[in-house]
JSON list of N, CA and C in Angstrom, two decimals:
[
{"chain": "A", "resi": 1, "resn": "ALA", "atom": "N", "xyz": [37.05, -3.22, -25.60]},
{"chain": "A", "resi": 1, "resn": "ALA", "atom": "CA", "xyz": [36.99, -4.27, -26.63]},
{"chain": "A", "resi": 1, "resn": "ALA", "atom": "C", "xyz": [37.41, -5.60, -26.09]},
{"chain": "A", "resi": 2, "resn": "ASP", "atom": "N", "xyz": [38.45, -5.59, -25.26]},
{"chain": "A", "resi": 2, "resn": "ASP", "atom": "CA", "xyz": [38.95, -6.82, -24.65]},
{"chain": "A", "resi": 2, "resn": "ASP", "atom": "C", "xyz": [37.89, -7.42, -23.70]},
{"chain": "A", "resi": 3, "resn": "ALA", "atom": "N", "xyz": [37.27, -6.61, -22.90]},
{"chain": "A", "resi": 3, "resn": "ALA", "atom": "CA", "xyz": [36.33, -7.12, -21.94]},
{"chain": "A", "resi": 3, "resn": "ALA", "atom": "C", "xyz": [35.07, -7.67, -22.72]},
{"chain": "A", "resi": 4, "resn": "LEU", "atom": "N", "xyz": [34.63, -6.98, -23.76]},
{"chain": "A", "resi": 4, "resn": "LEU", "atom": "CA", "xyz": [33.47, -7.45, -24.55]},
{"chain": "A", "resi": 4, "resn": "LEU", "atom": "C", "xyz": [33.88, -8.76, -25.23]},
{"chain": "A", "resi": 5, "resn": "GLY", "atom": "N", "xyz": [35.04, -8.85, -25.86]},
{"chain": "A", "resi": 5, "resn": "GLY", "atom": "CA", "xyz": [35.51, -10.06, -26.48]},
{"chain": "A", "resi": 5, "resn": "GLY", "atom": "C", "xyz": [35.54, -11.23, -25.53]},
{"chain": "A", "resi": 6, "resn": "ALA", "atom": "N", "xyz": [36.03, -11.00, -24.32]},
{"chain": "A", "resi": 6, "resn": "ALA", "atom": "CA", "xyz": [36.07, -12.07, -23.34]},
{"chain": "A", "resi": 6, "resn": "ALA", "atom": "C", "xyz": [34.65, -12.50, -22.94]},
{"chain": "A", "resi": 7, "resn": "ALA", "atom": "N", "xyz": [33.77, -11.56, -22.77]},
{"chain": "A", "resi": 7, "resn": "ALA", "atom": "CA", "xyz": [32.39, -11.93, -22.40]},
{"chain": "A", "resi": 7, "resn": "ALA", "atom": "C", "xyz": [31.68, -12.69, -23.44]},
{"chain": "A", "resi": 8, "resn": "LEU", "atom": "N", "xyz": [31.94, -12.31, -24.75]},
{"chain": "A", "resi": 8, "resn": "LEU", "atom": "CA", "xyz": [31.36, -13.06, -25.91]},
{"chain": "A", "resi": 8, "resn": "LEU", "atom": "C", "xyz": [31.93, -14.46, -25.99]},
{"chain": "A", "resi": 9, "resn": "ARG", "atom": "N", "xyz": [33.23, -14.60, -25.73]},
{"chain": "A", "resi": 9, "resn": "ARG", "atom": "CA", "xyz": [33.81, -15.92, -25.76]},
{"chain": "A", "resi": 9, "resn": "ARG", "atom": "C", "xyz": [33.27, -16.82, -24.67]},
{"chain": "A", "resi": 10, "resn": "GLU", "atom": "N", "xyz": [33.06, -16.22, -23.46]},
{"chain": "A", "resi": 10, "resn": "GLU", "atom": "CA", "xyz": [32.46, -16.99, -22.35]},
{"chain": "A", "resi": 10, "resn": "GLU", "atom": "C", "xyz": [31.03, -17.44, -22.72]},
{"chain": "A", "resi": 11, "resn": "ALA", "atom": "N", "xyz": [30.26, -16.53, -23.36]},
{"chain": "A", "resi": 11, "resn": "ALA", "atom": "CA", "xyz": [28.89, -16.86, -23.77]},
{"chain": "A", "resi": 11, "resn": "ALA", "atom": "C", "xyz": [28.90, -18.02, -24.78]},
{"chain": "A", "resi": 12, "resn": "GLU", "atom": "N", "xyz": [29.82, -17.96, -25.73]},
{"chain": "A", "resi": 12, "resn": "GLU", "atom": "CA", "xyz": [29.90, -18.96, -26.78]},
{"chain": "A", "resi": 12, "resn": "GLU", "atom": "C", "xyz": [30.35, -20.30, -26.13]},
{"chain": "A", "resi": 13, "resn": "ALA", "atom": "N", "xyz": [31.28, -20.26, -25.23]},
{"chain": "A", "resi": 13, "resn": "ALA", "atom": "CA", "xyz": [31.67, -21.52, -24.56]},
{"chain": "A", "resi": 13, "resn": "ALA", "atom": "C", "xyz": [30.56, -22.12, -23.73]},
{"chain": "A", "resi": 14, "resn": "ALA", "atom": "N", "xyz": [29.70, -21.27, -23.21]},
{"chain": "A", "resi": 14, "resn": "ALA", "atom": "CA", "xyz": [28.55, -21.78, -22.44]},
{"chain": "A", "resi": 14, "resn": "ALA", "atom": "C", "xyz": [27.41, -22.24, -23.34]},
{"chain": "A", "resi": 15, "resn": "GLY", "atom": "N", "xyz": [27.58, -22.10, -24.63]},
{"chain": "A", "resi": 15, "resn": "GLY", "atom": "CA", "xyz": [26.50, -22.56, -25.56]},
{"chain": "A", "resi": 15, "resn": "GLY", "atom": "C", "xyz": [25.42, -21.55, -25.84]},
{"chain": "A", "resi": 16, "resn": "ALA", "atom": "N", "xyz": [25.70, -20.30, -25.57]},
{"chain": "A", "resi": 16, "resn": "ALA", "atom": "CA", "xyz": [24.64, -19.27, -25.83]},
{"chain": "A", "resi": 16, "resn": "ALA", "atom": "C", "xyz": [24.52, -19.11, -27.34]},
{"chain": "A", "resi": 17, "resn": "PRO", "atom": "N", "xyz": [23.29, -18.83, -27.77]},
{"chain": "A", "resi": 17, "resn": "PRO", "atom": "CA", "xyz": [23.06, -18.65, -29.23]},
{"chain": "A", "resi": 17, "resn": "PRO", "atom": "C", "xyz": [23.69, -17.34, -29.73]},
{"chain": "A", "resi": 18, "resn": "ASP", "atom": "N", "xyz": [23.99, -17.27, -30.97]},
{"chain": "A", "resi": 18, "resn": "ASP", "atom": "CA", "xyz": [24.51, -16.03, -31.56]},
{"chain": "A", "resi": 18, "resn": "ASP", "atom": "C", "xyz": [23.30, -15.15, -31.83]},
{"chain": "A", "resi": 19, "resn": "SER", "atom": "N", "xyz": [22.96, -14.31, -30.88]},
{"chain": "A", "resi": 19, "resn": "SER", "atom": "CA", "xyz": [21.75, -13.49, -30.99]},
{"chain": "A", "resi": 19, "resn": "SER", "atom": "C", "xyz": [21.97, -12.09, -30.40]},
{"chain": "A", "resi": 20, "resn": "GLU", "atom": "N", "xyz": [21.06, -11.21, -30.66]},
{"chain": "A", "resi": 20, "resn": "GLU", "atom": "CA", "xyz": [21.18, -9.87, -30.07]},
{"chain": "A", "resi": 20, "resn": "GLU", "atom": "C", "xyz": [21.07, -9.98, -28.53]},
{"chain": "A", "resi": 21, "resn": "ALA", "atom": "N", "xyz": [20.32, -10.83, -28.03]},
{"chain": "A", "resi": 21, "resn": "ALA", "atom": "CA", "xyz": [20.17, -10.99, -26.55]},
{"chain": "A", "resi": 21, "resn": "ALA", "atom": "C", "xyz": [21.49, -11.42, -25.94]},
{"chain": "A", "resi": 22, "resn": "THR", "atom": "N", "xyz": [22.18, -12.33, -26.60]},
{"chain": "A", "resi": 22, "resn": "THR", "atom": "CA", "xyz": [23.48, -12.81, -26.11]},
{"chain": "A", "resi": 22, "resn": "THR", "atom": "C", "xyz": [24.49, -11.64, -26.14]},
{"chain": "A", "resi": 23, "resn": "TYR", "atom": "N", "xyz": [24.50, -10.91, -27.25]},
{"chain": "A", "resi": 23, "resn": "TYR", "atom": "CA", "xyz": [25.41, -9.79, -27.38]},
{"chain": "A", "resi": 23, "resn": "TYR", "atom": "C", "xyz": [25.12, -8.74, -26.28]},
{"chain": "A", "resi": 24, "resn": "TYR", "atom": "N", "xyz": [23.84, -8.44, -26.10]},
{"chain": "A", "resi": 24, "resn": "TYR", "atom": "CA", "xyz": [23.47, -7.47, -25.04]},
{"chain": "A", "resi": 24, "resn": "TYR", "atom": "C", "xyz": [23.95, -7.95, -23.67]},
{"chain": "A", "resi": 25, "resn": "ALA", "atom": "N", "xyz": [23.69, -9.18, -23.36]},
{"chain": "A", "resi": 25, "resn": "ALA", "atom": "CA", "xyz": [24.09, -9.74, -22.06]},
{"chain": "A", "resi": 25, "resn": "ALA", "atom": "C", "xyz": [25.58, -9.65, -21.87]},
{"chain": "A", "resi": 26, "resn": "ALA", "atom": "N", "xyz": [26.39, -9.97, -22.97]},
{"chain": "A", "resi": 26, "resn": "ALA", "atom": "CA", "xyz": [27.80, -9.90, -22.91]},
{"chain": "A", "resi": 26, "resn": "ALA", "atom": "C", "xyz": [28.28, -8.50, -22.73]},
{"chain": "A", "resi": 27, "resn": "ALA", "atom": "N", "xyz": [27.68, -7.56, -23.44]},
{"chain": "A", "resi": 27, "resn": "ALA", "atom": "CA", "xyz": [28.04, -6.11, -23.30]},
{"chain": "A", "resi": 27, "resn": "ALA", "atom": "C", "xyz": [27.76, -5.64, -21.87]},
{"chain": "A", "resi": 28, "resn": "LEU", "atom": "N", "xyz": [26.64, -6.02, -21.32]},
{"chain": "A", "resi": 28, "resn": "LEU", "atom": "CA", "xyz": [26.29, -5.61, -19.96]},
{"chain": "A", "resi": 28, "resn": "LEU", "atom": "C", "xyz": [27.29, -6.19, -18.99]},
{"chain": "A", "resi": 29, "resn": "SER", "atom": "N", "xyz": [27.60, -7.49, -19.16]},
{"chain": "A", "resi": 29, "resn": "SER", "atom": "CA", "xyz": [28.59, -8.13, -18.28]},
{"chain": "A", "resi": 29, "resn": "SER", "atom": "C", "xyz": [29.94, -7.43, -18.37]},
{"chain": "A", "resi": 30, "resn": "ALA", "atom": "N", "xyz": [30.39, -7.10, -19.56]},
{"chain": "A", "resi": 30, "resn": "ALA", "atom": "CA", "xyz": [31.69, -6.45, -19.72]},
{"chain": "A", "resi": 30, "resn": "ALA", "atom": "C", "xyz": [31.67, -5.05, -19.04]},
{"chain": "A", "resi": 31, "resn": "LEU", "atom": "N", "xyz": [30.60, -4.29, -19.28]},
{"chain": "A", "resi": 31, "resn": "LEU", "atom": "CA", "xyz": [30.51, -2.97, -18.61]},
{"chain": "A", "resi": 31, "resn": "LEU", "atom": "C", "xyz": [30.47, -3.02, -17.12]},
{"chain": "A", "resi": 32, "resn": "GLU", "atom": "N", "xyz": [29.76, -4.03, -16.59]},
{"chain": "A", "resi": 32, "resn": "GLU", "atom": "CA", "xyz": [29.72, -4.15, -15.15]},
{"chain": "A", "resi": 32, "resn": "GLU", "atom": "C", "xyz": [31.10, -4.52, -14.58]},
{"chain": "A", "resi": 33, "resn": "GLY", "atom": "N", "xyz": [31.82, -5.43, -15.25]},
{"chain": "A", "resi": 33, "resn": "GLY", "atom": "CA", "xyz": [33.14, -5.83, -14.90]},
{"chain": "A", "resi": 33, "resn": "GLY", "atom": "C", "xyz": [34.11, -4.65, -14.91]},
{"chain": "A", "resi": 34, "resn": "LEU", "atom": "N", "xyz": [33.96, -3.82, -15.95]},
{"chain": "A", "resi": 34, "resn": "LEU", "atom": "CA", "xyz": [34.86, -2.66, -16.06]},
{"chain": "A", "resi": 34, "resn": "LEU", "atom": "C", "xyz": [34.54, -1.61, -15.00]},
{"chain": "A", "resi": 35, "resn": "SER", "atom": "N", "xyz": [33.27, -1.45, -14.70]},
{"chain": "A", "resi": 35, "resn": "SER", "atom": "CA", "xyz": [32.92, -0.50, -13.64]},
{"chain": "A", "resi": 35, "resn": "SER", "atom": "C", "xyz": [33.36, -0.98, -12.27]},
{"chain": "A", "resi": 36, "resn": "GLU", "atom": "N", "xyz": [33.27, -2.26, -12.00]},
{"chain": "A", "resi": 36, "resn": "GLU", "atom": "CA", "xyz": [33.76, -2.80, -10.78]},
{"chain": "A", "resi": 36, "resn": "GLU", "atom": "C", "xyz": [35.25, -2.65, -10.66]},
{"chain": "A", "resi": 37, "resn": "ALA", "atom": "N", "xyz": [35.95, -2.85, -11.76]},
{"chain": "A", "resi": 37, "resn": "ALA", "atom": "CA", "xyz": [37.43, -2.68, -11.79]},
{"chain": "A", "resi": 37, "resn": "ALA", "atom": "C", "xyz": [37.81, -1.24, -11.49]},
{"chain": "A", "resi": 38, "resn": "ALA", "atom": "N", "xyz": [36.93, -0.31, -11.90]},
{"chain": "A", "resi": 38, "resn": "ALA", "atom": "CA", "xyz": [37.17, 1.12, -11.65]},
{"chain": "A", "resi": 38, "resn": "ALA", "atom": "C", "xyz": [36.72, 1.54, -10.26]},
{"chain": "A", "resi": 39, "resn": "GLY", "atom": "N", "xyz": [36.23, 0.62, -9.43]},
{"chain": "A", "resi": 39, "resn": "GLY", "atom": "CA", "xyz": [35.79, 0.94, -8.13]},
{"chain": "A", "resi": 39, "resn": "GLY", "atom": "C", "xyz": [34.36, 1.41, -7.99]},
{"chain": "A", "resi": 40, "resn": "ILE", "atom": "N", "xyz": [33.56, 1.16, -9.00]},
{"chain": "A", "resi": 40, "resn": "ILE", "atom": "CA", "xyz": [32.14, 1.59, -9.03]},
{"chain": "A", "resi": 40, "resn": "ILE", "atom": "C", "xyz": [31.34, 0.33, -8.73]},
{"chain": "A", "resi": 41, "resn": "GLY", "atom": "N", "xyz": [30.82, 0.26, -7.52]},
{"chain": "A", "resi": 41, "resn": "GLY", "atom": "CA", "xyz": [30.05, -0.88, -7.09]},
{"chain": "A", "resi": 41, "resn": "GLY", "atom": "C", "xyz": [28.62, -0.90, -7.54]},
{"chain": "A", "resi": 42, "resn": "ALA", "atom": "N", "xyz": [27.91, -1.97, -7.23]},
{"chain": "A", "resi": 42, "resn": "ALA", "atom": "CA", "xyz": [26.51, -2.16, -7.62]},
{"chain": "A", "resi": 42, "resn": "ALA", "atom": "C", "xyz": [25.63, -1.06, -7.09]},
{"chain": "A", "resi": 43, "resn": "GLU", "atom": "N", "xyz": [25.86, -0.63, -5.83]},
{"chain": "A", "resi": 43, "resn": "GLU", "atom": "CA", "xyz": [25.03, 0.42, -5.26]},
{"chain": "A", "resi": 43, "resn": "GLU", "atom": "C", "xyz": [25.17, 1.72, -5.99]},
{"chain": "A", "resi": 44, "resn": "ASP", "atom": "N", "xyz": [26.41, 2.07, -6.35]},
{"chain": "A", "resi": 44, "resn": "ASP", "atom": "CA", "xyz": [26.60, 3.35, -7.14]},
{"chain": "A", "resi": 44, "resn": "ASP", "atom": "C", "xyz": [26.02, 3.20, -8.53]},
{"chain": "A", "resi": 45, "resn": "ARG", "atom": "N", "xyz": [26.13, 2.02, -9.16]},
{"chain": "A", "resi": 45, "resn": "ARG", "atom": "CA", "xyz": [25.48, 1.87, -10.53]},
{"chain": "A", "resi": 45, "resn": "ARG", "atom": "C", "xyz": [24.00, 2.05, -10.39]},
{"chain": "A", "resi": 46, "resn": "GLU", "atom": "N", "xyz": [23.40, 1.48, -9.33]},
{"chain": "A", "resi": 46, "resn": "GLU", "atom": "CA", "xyz": [21.93, 1.63, -9.16]},
{"chain": "A", "resi": 46, "resn": "GLU", "atom": "C", "xyz": [21.53, 3.11, -9.01]},
{"chain": "A", "resi": 47, "resn": "ARG", "atom": "N", "xyz": [22.31, 3.88, -8.24]},
{"chain": "A", "resi": 47, "resn": "ARG", "atom": "CA", "xyz": [22.06, 5.31, -8.07]},
{"chain": "A", "resi": 47, "resn": "ARG", "atom": "C", "xyz": [22.18, 6.03, -9.40]},
{"chain": "A", "resi": 48, "resn": "ARG", "atom": "N", "xyz": [23.21, 5.69, -10.21]},
{"chain": "A", "resi": 48, "resn": "ARG", "atom": "CA", "xyz": [23.38, 6.33, -11.49]},
{"chain": "A", "resi": 48, "resn": "ARG", "atom": "C", "xyz": [22.21, 5.96, -12.41]},
{"chain": "A", "resi": 49, "resn": "LYS", "atom": "N", "xyz": [21.80, 4.72, -12.37]},
{"chain": "A", "resi": 49, "resn": "LYS", "atom": "CA", "xyz": [20.71, 4.31, -13.24]},
{"chain": "A", "resi": 49, "resn": "LYS", "atom": "C", "xyz": [19.43, 5.07, -12.88]},
{"chain": "A", "resi": 50, "resn": "SER", "atom": "N", "xyz": [19.18, 5.21, -11.61]},
{"chain": "A", "resi": 50, "resn": "SER", "atom": "CA", "xyz": [18.01, 5.93, -11.12]},
{"chain": "A", "resi": 50, "resn": "SER", "atom": "C", "xyz": [18.05, 7.40, -11.59]},
{"chain": "A", "resi": 51, "resn": "ALA", "atom": "N", "xyz": [19.24, 8.01, -11.49]},
{"chain": "A", "resi": 51, "resn": "ALA", "atom": "CA", "xyz": [19.37, 9.40, -11.88]},
{"chain": "A", "resi": 51, "resn": "ALA", "atom": "C", "xyz": [19.10, 9.54, -13.43]},
{"chain": "A", "resi": 52, "resn": "TRP", "atom": "N", "xyz": [19.61, 8.58, -14.23]},
{"chain": "A", "resi": 52, "resn": "TRP", "atom": "CA", "xyz": [19.34, 8.64, -15.66]},
{"chain": "A", "resi": 52, "resn": "TRP", "atom": "C", "xyz": [17.86, 8.44, -15.94]},
{"chain": "A", "resi": 53, "resn": "GLU", "atom": "N", "xyz": [17.21, 7.53, -15.23]},
{"chain": "A", "resi": 53, "resn": "GLU", "atom": "CA", "xyz": [15.77, 7.28, -15.45]},
{"chain": "A", "resi": 53, "resn": "GLU", "atom": "C", "xyz": [14.97, 8.56, -15.18]},
{"chain": "A", "resi": 54, "resn": "GLN", "atom": "N", "xyz": [15.27, 9.19, -14.07]},
{"chain": "A", "resi": 54, "resn": "GLN", "atom": "CA", "xyz": [14.56, 10.41, -13.73]},
{"chain": "A", "resi": 54, "resn": "GLN", "atom": "C", "xyz": [14.83, 11.50, -14.79]},
{"chain": "A", "resi": 55, "resn": "ALA", "atom": "N", "xyz": [16.07, 11.60, -15.23]},
{"chain": "A", "resi": 55, "resn": "ALA", "atom": "CA", "xyz": [16.42, 12.63, -16.19]},
{"chain": "A", "resi": 55, "resn": "ALA", "atom": "C", "xyz": [15.73, 12.41, -17.54]},
{"chain": "A", "resi": 56, "resn": "TYR", "atom": "N", "xyz": [15.69, 11.14, -18.04]},
{"chain": "A", "resi": 56, "resn": "TYR", "atom": "CA", "xyz": [15.03, 10.97, -19.35]},
{"chain": "A", "resi": 56, "resn": "TYR", "atom": "C", "xyz": [13.53, 11.03, -19.23]},
{"chain": "A", "resi": 57, "resn": "ARG", "atom": "N", "xyz": [12.94, 10.79, -18.07]},
{"chain": "A", "resi": 57, "resn": "ARG", "atom": "CA", "xyz": [11.50, 10.91, -17.94]},
{"chain": "A", "resi": 57, "resn": "ARG", "atom": "C", "xyz": [11.07, 12.37, -17.92]},
{"chain": "A", "resi": 58, "resn": "ARG", "atom": "N", "xyz": [11.92, 13.25, -17.48]},
{"chain": "A", "resi": 58, "resn": "ARG", "atom": "CA", "xyz": [11.55, 14.70, -17.43]},
{"chain": "A", "resi": 58, "resn": "ARG", "atom": "C", "xyz": [11.99, 15.47, -18.67]},
{"chain": "A", "resi": 59, "resn": "THR", "atom": "N", "xyz": [12.69, 14.78, -19.58]},
{"chain": "A", "resi": 59, "resn": "THR", "atom": "CA", "xyz": [13.24, 15.43, -20.79]},
{"chain": "A", "resi": 59, "resn": "THR", "atom": "C", "xyz": [12.22, 15.30, -21.92]},
{"chain": "A", "resi": 60, "resn": "PRO", "atom": "N", "xyz": [11.88, 16.50, -22.48]},
{"chain": "A", "resi": 60, "resn": "PRO", "atom": "CA", "xyz": [10.93, 16.50, -23.65]},
{"chain": "A", "resi": 60, "resn": "PRO", "atom": "C", "xyz": [11.52, 15.64, -24.81]},
{"chain": "A", "resi": 61, "resn": "HIS", "atom": "N", "xyz": [10.60, 15.03, -25.56]},
{"chain": "A", "resi": 61, "resn": "HIS", "atom": "CA", "xyz": [10.99, 14.22, -26.69]},
{"chain": "A", "resi": 61, "resn": "HIS", "atom": "C", "xyz": [11.83, 15.04, -27.65]},
{"chain": "A", "resi": 62, "resn": "GLY", "atom": "N", "xyz": [12.95, 14.44, -28.12]},
{"chain": "A", "resi": 62, "resn": "GLY", "atom": "CA", "xyz": [13.81, 15.11, -29.07]},
{"chain": "A", "resi": 62, "resn": "GLY", "atom": "C", "xyz": [14.86, 15.98, -28.50]},
{"chain": "A", "resi": 63, "resn": "GLN", "atom": "N", "xyz": [14.84, 16.20, -27.17]},
{"chain": "A", "resi": 63, "resn": "GLN", "atom": "CA", "xyz": [15.83, 16.99, -26.50]},
{"chain": "A", "resi": 63, "resn": "GLN", "atom": "C", "xyz": [16.91, 16.13, -25.87]},
{"chain": "A", "resi": 64, "resn": "PRO", "atom": "N", "xyz": [18.07, 16.64, -25.67]},
{"chain": "A", "resi": 64, "resn": "PRO", "atom": "CA", "xyz": [19.18, 15.86, -25.03]},
{"chain": "A", "resi": 64, "resn": "PRO", "atom": "C", "xyz": [18.81, 15.62, -23.55]},
{"chain": "A", "resi": 65, "resn": "VAL", "atom": "N", "xyz": [19.17, 14.46, -23.06]},
{"chain": "A", "resi": 65, "resn": "VAL", "atom": "CA", "xyz": [18.99, 14.12, -21.68]},
{"chain": "A", "resi": 65, "resn": "VAL", "atom": "C", "xyz": [20.18, 14.74, -20.91]},
{"chain": "A", "resi": 66, "resn": "VAL", "atom": "N", "xyz": [19.87, 15.46, -19.81]},
{"chain": "A", "resi": 66, "resn": "VAL", "atom": "CA", "xyz": [20.91, 16.14, -19.06]},
{"chain": "A", "resi": 66, "resn": "VAL", "atom": "C", "xyz": [20.74, 15.68, -17.57]},
{"chain": "A", "resi": 67, "resn": "LEU", "atom": "N", "xyz": [21.84, 15.22, -17.00]},
{"chain": "A", "resi": 67, "resn": "LEU", "atom": "CA", "xyz": [21.81, 14.94, -15.56]},
{"chain": "A", "resi": 67, "resn": "LEU", "atom": "C", "xyz": [22.07, 16.19, -14.76]},
{"chain": "A", "resi": 68, "resn": "GLU", "atom": "N", "xyz": [21.35, 16.36, -13.68]},
{"chain": "A", "resi": 68, "resn": "GLU", "atom": "CA", "xyz": [21.56, 17.56, -12.88]},
{"chain": "A", "resi": 68, "resn": "GLU", "atom": "C", "xyz": [22.62, 17.32, -11.81]}
]
């Protein structure tokens, strides 16, 4: 919550509109900052993103997505 609040305040200070796109960008920024603080770098995030994309593409509609 603190990271998201800080990202939203930064967006507001930069003049970003109060919109879903601004909220999404702030949430993404906050999550990336938290993952970096936890030692998860951009390369690892990209690998995880790819694994999720492969998993949801092979998952039948209505079924839970499972990572192998």
